[in-house]
mmCIF file of C-alpha atoms and ligand atoms in Angstrom:
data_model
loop_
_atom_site.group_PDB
_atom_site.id
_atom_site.type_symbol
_atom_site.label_atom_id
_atom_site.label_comp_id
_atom_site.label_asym_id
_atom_site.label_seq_id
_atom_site.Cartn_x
_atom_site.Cartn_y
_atom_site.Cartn_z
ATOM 1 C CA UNK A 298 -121.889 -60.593 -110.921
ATOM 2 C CA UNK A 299 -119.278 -62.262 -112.891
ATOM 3 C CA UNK A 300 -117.860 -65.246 -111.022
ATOM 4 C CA UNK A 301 -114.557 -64.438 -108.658
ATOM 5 C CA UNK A 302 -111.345 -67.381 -108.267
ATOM 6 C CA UNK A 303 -112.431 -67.633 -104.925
ATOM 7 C CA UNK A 304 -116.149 -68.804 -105.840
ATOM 8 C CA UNK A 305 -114.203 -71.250 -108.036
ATOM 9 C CA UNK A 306 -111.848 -72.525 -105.376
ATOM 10 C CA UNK A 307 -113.999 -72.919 -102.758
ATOM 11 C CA UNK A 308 -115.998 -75.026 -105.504
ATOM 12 C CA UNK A 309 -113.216 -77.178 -105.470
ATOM 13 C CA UNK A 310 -112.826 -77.720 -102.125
ATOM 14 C CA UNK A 311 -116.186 -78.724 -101.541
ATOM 15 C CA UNK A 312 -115.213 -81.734 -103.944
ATOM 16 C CA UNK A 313 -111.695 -82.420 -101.820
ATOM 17 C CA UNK A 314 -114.004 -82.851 -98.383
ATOM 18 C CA UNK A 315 -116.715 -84.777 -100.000
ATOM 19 C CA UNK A 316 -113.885 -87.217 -101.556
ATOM 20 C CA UNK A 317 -112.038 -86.972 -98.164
ATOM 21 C CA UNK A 318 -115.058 -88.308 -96.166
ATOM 22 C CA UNK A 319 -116.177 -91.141 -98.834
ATOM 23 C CA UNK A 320 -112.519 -92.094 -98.366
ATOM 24 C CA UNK A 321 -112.514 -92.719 -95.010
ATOM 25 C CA UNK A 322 -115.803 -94.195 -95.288
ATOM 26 C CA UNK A 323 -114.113 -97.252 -97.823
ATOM 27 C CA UNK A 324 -113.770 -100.976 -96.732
ATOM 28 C CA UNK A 325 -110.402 -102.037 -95.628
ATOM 29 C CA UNK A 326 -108.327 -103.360 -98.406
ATOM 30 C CA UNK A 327 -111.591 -103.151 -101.143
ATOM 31 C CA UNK A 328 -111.197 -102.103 -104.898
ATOM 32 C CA UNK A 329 -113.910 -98.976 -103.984
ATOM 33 C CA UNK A 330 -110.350 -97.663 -101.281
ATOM 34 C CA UNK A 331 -108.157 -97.636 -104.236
ATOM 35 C CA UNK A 332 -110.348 -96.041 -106.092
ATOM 36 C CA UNK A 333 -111.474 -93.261 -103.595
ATOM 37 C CA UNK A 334 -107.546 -93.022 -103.473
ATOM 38 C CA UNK A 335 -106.931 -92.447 -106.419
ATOM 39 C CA UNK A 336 -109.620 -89.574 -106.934
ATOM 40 C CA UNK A 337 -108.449 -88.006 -103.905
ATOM 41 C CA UNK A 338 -105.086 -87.740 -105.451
ATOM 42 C CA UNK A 339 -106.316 -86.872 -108.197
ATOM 43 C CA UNK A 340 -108.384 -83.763 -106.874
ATOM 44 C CA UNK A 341 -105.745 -82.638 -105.012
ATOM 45 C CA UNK A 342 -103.114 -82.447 -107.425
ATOM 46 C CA UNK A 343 -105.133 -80.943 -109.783
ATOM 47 C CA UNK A 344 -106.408 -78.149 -107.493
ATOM 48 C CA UNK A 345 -102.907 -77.353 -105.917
ATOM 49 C CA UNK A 346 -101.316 -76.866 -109.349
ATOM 50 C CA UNK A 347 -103.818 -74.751 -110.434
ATOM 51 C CA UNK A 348 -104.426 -73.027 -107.348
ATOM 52 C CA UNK A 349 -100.555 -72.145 -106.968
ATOM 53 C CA UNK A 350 -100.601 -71.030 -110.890
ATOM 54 C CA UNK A 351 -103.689 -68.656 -110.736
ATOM 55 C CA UNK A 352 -103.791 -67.435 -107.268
ATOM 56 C CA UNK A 353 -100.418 -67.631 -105.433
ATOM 57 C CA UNK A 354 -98.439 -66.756 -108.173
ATOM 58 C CA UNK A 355 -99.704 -63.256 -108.897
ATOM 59 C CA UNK A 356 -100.423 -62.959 -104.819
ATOM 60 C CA UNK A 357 -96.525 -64.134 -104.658
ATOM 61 C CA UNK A 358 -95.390 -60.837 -106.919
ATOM 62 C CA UNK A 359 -96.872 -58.448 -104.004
ATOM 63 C CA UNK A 360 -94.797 -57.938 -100.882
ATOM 64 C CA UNK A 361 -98.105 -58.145 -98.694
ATOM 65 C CA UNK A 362 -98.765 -61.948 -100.116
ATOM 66 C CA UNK A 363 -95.459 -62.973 -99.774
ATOM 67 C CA UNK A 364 -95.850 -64.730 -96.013
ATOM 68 C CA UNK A 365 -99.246 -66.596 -97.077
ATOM 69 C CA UNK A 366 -97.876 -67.371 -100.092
ATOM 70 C CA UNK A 367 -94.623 -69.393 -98.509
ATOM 71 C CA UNK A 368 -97.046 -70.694 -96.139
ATOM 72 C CA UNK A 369 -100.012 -72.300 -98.473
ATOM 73 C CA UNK A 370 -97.271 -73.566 -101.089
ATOM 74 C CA UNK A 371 -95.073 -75.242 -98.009
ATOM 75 C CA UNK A 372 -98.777 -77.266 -97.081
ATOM 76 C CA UNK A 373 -99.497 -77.947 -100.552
ATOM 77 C CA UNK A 374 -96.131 -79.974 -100.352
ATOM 78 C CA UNK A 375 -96.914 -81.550 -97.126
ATOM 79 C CA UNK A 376 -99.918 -82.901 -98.276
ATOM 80 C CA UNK A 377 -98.318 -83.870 -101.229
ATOM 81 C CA UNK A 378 -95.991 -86.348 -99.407
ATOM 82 C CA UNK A 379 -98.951 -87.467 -97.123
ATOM 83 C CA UNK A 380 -100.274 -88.801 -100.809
ATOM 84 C CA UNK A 381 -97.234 -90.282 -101.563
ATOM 85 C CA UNK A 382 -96.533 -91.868 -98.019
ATOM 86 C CA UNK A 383 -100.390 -93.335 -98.474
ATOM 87 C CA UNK A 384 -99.606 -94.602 -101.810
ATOM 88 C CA UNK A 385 -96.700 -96.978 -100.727
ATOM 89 C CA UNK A 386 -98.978 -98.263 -97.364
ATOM 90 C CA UNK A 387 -101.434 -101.535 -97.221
ATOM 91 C CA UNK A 388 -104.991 -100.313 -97.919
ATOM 92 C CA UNK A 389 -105.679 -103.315 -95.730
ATOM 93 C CA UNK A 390 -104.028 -102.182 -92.857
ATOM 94 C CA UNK A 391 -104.619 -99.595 -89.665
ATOM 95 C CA UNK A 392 -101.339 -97.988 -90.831
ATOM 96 C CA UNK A 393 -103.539 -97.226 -94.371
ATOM 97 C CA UNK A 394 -106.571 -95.295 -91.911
ATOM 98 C CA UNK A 395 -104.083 -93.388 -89.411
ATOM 99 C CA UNK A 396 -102.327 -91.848 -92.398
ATOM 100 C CA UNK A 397 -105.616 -91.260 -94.527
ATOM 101 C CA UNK A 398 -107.010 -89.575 -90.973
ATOM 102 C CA UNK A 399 -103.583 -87.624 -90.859
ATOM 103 C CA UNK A 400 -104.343 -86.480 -94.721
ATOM 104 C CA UNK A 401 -107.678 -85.660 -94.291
ATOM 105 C CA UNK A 402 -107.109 -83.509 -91.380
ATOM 106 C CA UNK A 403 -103.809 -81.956 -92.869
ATOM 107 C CA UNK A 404 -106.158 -80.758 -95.906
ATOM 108 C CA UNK A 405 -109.087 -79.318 -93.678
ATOM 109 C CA UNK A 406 -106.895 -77.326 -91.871
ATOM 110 C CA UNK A 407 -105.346 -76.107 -94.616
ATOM 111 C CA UNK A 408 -108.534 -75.369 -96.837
ATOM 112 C CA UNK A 409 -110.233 -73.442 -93.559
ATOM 113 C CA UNK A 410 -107.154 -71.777 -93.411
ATOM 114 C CA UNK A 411 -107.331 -70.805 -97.009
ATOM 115 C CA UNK A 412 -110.440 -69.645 -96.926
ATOM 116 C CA UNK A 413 -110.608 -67.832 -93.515
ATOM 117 C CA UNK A 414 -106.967 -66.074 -94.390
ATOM 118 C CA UNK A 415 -105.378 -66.240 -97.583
ATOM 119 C CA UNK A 416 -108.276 -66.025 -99.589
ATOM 120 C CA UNK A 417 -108.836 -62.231 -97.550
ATOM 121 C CA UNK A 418 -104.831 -61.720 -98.003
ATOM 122 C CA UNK A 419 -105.861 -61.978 -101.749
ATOM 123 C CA UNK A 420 -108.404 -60.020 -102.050
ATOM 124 C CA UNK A 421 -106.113 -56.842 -101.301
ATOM 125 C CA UNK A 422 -103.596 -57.626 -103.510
ATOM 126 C CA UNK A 423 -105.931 -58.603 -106.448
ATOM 127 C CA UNK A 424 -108.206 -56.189 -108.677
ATOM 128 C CA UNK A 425 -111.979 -56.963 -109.530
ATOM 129 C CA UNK A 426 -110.989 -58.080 -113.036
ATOM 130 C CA UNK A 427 -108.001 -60.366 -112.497
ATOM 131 C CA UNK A 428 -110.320 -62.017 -109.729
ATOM 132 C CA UNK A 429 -112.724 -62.671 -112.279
ATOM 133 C CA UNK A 430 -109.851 -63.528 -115.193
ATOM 134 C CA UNK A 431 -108.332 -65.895 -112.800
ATOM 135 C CA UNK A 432 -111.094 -67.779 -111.973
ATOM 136 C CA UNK A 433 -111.599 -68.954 -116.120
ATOM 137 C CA UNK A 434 -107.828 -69.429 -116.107
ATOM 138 C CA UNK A 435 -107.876 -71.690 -112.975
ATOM 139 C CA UNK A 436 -111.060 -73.581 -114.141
ATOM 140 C CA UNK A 437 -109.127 -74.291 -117.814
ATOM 141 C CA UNK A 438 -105.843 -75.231 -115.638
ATOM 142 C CA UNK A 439 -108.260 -77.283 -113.128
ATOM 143 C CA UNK A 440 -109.909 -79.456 -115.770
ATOM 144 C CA UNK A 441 -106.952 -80.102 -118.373
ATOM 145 C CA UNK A 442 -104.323 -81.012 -115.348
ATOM 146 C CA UNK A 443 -107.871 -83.524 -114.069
ATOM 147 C CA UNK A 444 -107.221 -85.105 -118.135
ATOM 148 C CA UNK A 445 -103.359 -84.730 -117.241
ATOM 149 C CA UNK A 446 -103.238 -86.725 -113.801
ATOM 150 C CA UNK A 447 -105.827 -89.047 -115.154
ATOM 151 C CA UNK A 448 -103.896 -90.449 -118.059
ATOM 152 C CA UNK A 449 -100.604 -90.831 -115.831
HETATM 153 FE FE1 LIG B 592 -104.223 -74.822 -101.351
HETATM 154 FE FE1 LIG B 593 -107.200 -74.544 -102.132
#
């Protein structure tokens, strides 16, 4: 069987808890933090753009997605500023660790959540092929906005 978006997101979000735990695993104040950082945010980005292109959009057009849909685009912006708020903090400091803790946590919920609910939302609204058309047009998305985010 061909592979499905959801095969290819939950790929993904393998990589965002893996990255999530090394992070919180880094030295205080250390070159490796600002690196894990900057992976992290890198990950992230890259999956919620493509996510929201090649699964919420087409799961937005259909009345029954439209409540998941609001919901998983309004967390993707949380975690968003959670980045951002990390970004301007002291990766020496205990402020740095509480927010990375608040991130990390923030993006487990909303990843179980994804794939305990949405993900099942989806798979009502979607046919066979687009699930398996959407999951090459997320992967393309996925790795060019990685080159994207990268060069920034
Ligand atoms: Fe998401
Ligand atoms: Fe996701």
């Amino acid at each position: 069987m061909s592979e499905t978006i959801y095969d290819a997101l939950r790929e993904s979000h393998e990589i965002q808890r893996s990255l999530l735990r090394k992070l919180l695993r880094s030295k205080p104040g250390t070159q490796d933090r600002i690196s894990q950082f900057t992976q992290v945010r890198i990950e992230c980005q890259a999956h919620e753009a493509a996510e929201e292109r090649f699964l919420y959009a087409p799961m937005l057009i259909d009345d029954m997605g439209l409540i998941s849909t609001r919901h998983a685009l309004h967390e993707h912006h949380e975690i968003d500023e959670l980045i951002e708020d990390l970004q301007a903090l002291d990766p020496a400091g205990d402020a740095w660790l509480e927010k990375a803790r608040e991130l990390s946590h923030k993006v487990h919920h909303h990843l179980r959540e994804e794939e305990k609910k949405f993900f099942q939302v989806s798979g009502k609204i979607l046919s066979d092929a687009q699930k398996t058309r959407l999951a090459k047009q997320y992967r393309k998305d996925y790795a060019r906005m990685l080159k994207v985010l990268a060069a920034e």
